[in-house]
Coordinates of N, CA and C in Angstrom, one line a residue:
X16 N -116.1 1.1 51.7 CA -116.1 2.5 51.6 C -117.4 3.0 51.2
X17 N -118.1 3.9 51.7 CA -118.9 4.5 51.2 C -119.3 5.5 50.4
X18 N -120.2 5.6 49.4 CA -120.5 6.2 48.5 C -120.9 7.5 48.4
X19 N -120.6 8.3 48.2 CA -121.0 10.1 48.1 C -121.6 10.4 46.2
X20 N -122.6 11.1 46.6 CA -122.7 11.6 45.1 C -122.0 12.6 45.4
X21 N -122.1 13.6 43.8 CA -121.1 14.8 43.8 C -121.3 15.9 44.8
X22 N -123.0 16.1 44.5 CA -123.5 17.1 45.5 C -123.2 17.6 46.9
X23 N -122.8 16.1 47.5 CA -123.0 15.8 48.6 C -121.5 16.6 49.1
X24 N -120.0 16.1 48.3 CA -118.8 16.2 48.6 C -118.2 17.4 48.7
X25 N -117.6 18.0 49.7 CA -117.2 19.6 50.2 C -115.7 19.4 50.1
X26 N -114.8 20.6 49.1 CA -113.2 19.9 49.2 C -112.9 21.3 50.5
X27 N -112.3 21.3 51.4 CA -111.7 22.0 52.4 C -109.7 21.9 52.1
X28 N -109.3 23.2 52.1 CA -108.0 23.1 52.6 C -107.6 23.5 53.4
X29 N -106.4 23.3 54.5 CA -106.0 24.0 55.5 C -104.6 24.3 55.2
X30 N -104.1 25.9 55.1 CA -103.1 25.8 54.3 C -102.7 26.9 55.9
X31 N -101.0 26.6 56.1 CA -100.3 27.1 56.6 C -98.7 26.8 56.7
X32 N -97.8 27.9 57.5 CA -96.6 27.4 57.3 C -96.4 26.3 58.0
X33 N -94.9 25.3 58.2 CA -94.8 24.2 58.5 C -95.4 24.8 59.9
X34 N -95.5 23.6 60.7 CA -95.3 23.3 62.3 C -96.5 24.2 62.8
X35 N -97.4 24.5 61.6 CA -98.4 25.7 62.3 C -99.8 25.1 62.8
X36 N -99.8 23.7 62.4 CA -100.8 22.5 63.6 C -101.9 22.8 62.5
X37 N -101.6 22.4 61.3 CA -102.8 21.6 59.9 C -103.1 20.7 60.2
X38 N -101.9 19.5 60.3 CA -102.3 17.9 60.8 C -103.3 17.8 62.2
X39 N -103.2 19.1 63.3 CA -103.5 18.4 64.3 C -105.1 19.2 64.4
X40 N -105.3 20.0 63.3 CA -106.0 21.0 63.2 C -107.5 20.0 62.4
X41 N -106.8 19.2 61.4 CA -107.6 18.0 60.5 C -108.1 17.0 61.5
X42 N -107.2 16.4 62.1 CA -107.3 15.3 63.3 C -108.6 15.9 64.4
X43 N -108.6 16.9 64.6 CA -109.6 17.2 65.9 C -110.6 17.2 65.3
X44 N -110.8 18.4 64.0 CA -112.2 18.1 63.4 C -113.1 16.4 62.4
X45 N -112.1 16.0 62.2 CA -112.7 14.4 62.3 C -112.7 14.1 63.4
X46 N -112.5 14.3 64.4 CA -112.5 13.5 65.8 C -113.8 13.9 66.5
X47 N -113.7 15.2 66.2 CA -115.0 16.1 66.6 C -115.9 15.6 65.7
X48 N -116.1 15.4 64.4 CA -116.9 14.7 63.9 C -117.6 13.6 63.6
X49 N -117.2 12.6 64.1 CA -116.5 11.3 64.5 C -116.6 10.4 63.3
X50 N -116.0 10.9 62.6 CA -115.3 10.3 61.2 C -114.4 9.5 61.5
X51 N -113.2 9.8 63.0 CA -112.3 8.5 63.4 C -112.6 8.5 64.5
X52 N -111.9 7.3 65.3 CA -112.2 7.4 66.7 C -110.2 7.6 67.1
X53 N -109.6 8.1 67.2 CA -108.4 8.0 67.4 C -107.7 9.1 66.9
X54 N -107.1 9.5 68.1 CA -106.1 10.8 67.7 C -104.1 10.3 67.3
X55 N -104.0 10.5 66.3 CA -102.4 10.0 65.9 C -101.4 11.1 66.4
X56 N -100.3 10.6 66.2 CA -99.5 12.0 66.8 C -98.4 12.1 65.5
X57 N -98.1 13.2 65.1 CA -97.2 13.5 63.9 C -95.4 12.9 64.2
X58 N -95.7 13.4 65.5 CA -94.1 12.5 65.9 C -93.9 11.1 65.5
X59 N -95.2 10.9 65.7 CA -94.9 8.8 65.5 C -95.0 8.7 64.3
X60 N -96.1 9.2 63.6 CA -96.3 9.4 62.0 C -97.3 8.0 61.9
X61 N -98.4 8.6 62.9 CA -99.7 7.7 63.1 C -101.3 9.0 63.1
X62 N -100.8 9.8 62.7 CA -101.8 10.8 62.0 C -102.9 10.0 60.7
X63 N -103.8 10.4 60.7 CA -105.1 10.1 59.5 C -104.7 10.8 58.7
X64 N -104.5 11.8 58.5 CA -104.5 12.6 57.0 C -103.1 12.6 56.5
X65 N -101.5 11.9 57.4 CA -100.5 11.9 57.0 C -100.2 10.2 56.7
X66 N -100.4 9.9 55.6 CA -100.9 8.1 54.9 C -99.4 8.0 54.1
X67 N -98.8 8.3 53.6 CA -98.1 8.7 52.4 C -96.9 9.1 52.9
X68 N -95.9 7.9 52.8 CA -94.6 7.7 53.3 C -94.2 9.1 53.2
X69 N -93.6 9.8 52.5 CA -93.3 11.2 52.2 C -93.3 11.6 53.2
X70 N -94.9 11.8 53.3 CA -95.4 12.6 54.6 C -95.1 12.5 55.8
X71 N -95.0 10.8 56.3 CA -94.6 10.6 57.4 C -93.3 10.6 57.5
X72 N -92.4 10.8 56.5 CA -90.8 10.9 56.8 C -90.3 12.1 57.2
X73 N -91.4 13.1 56.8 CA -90.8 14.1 57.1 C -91.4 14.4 58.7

């Protein structure tokens, strides 16, 4: 994993109601970024930013 000093690190939130496309909204801008190479889908519960059984159960 790679190392960040503090300076460097930006916290972003994306806050909306359910089903209002956060997850898919997170996924494009790493993708666009190319922080991943792979787009997951929330149905499967193979999303990047959804890791955390919780998350994917719901």
């Amino acid at each position: 994993m790679k190392v960040y000093d503090a300076a460097s690190i930006r916290n972003v939130a994306l806050v909306g109601h359910s089903t209002s496309g956060k997850t898919q909204l997170a996924s494009a801008i790493l993708s666009d970024s190319g922080m991943v190479n792979r787009f997951g889908k929330v149905d499967e519960g193979t999303t990047v930013t959804d890791y955390d059984e919780e998350e994917i159960a719901r």
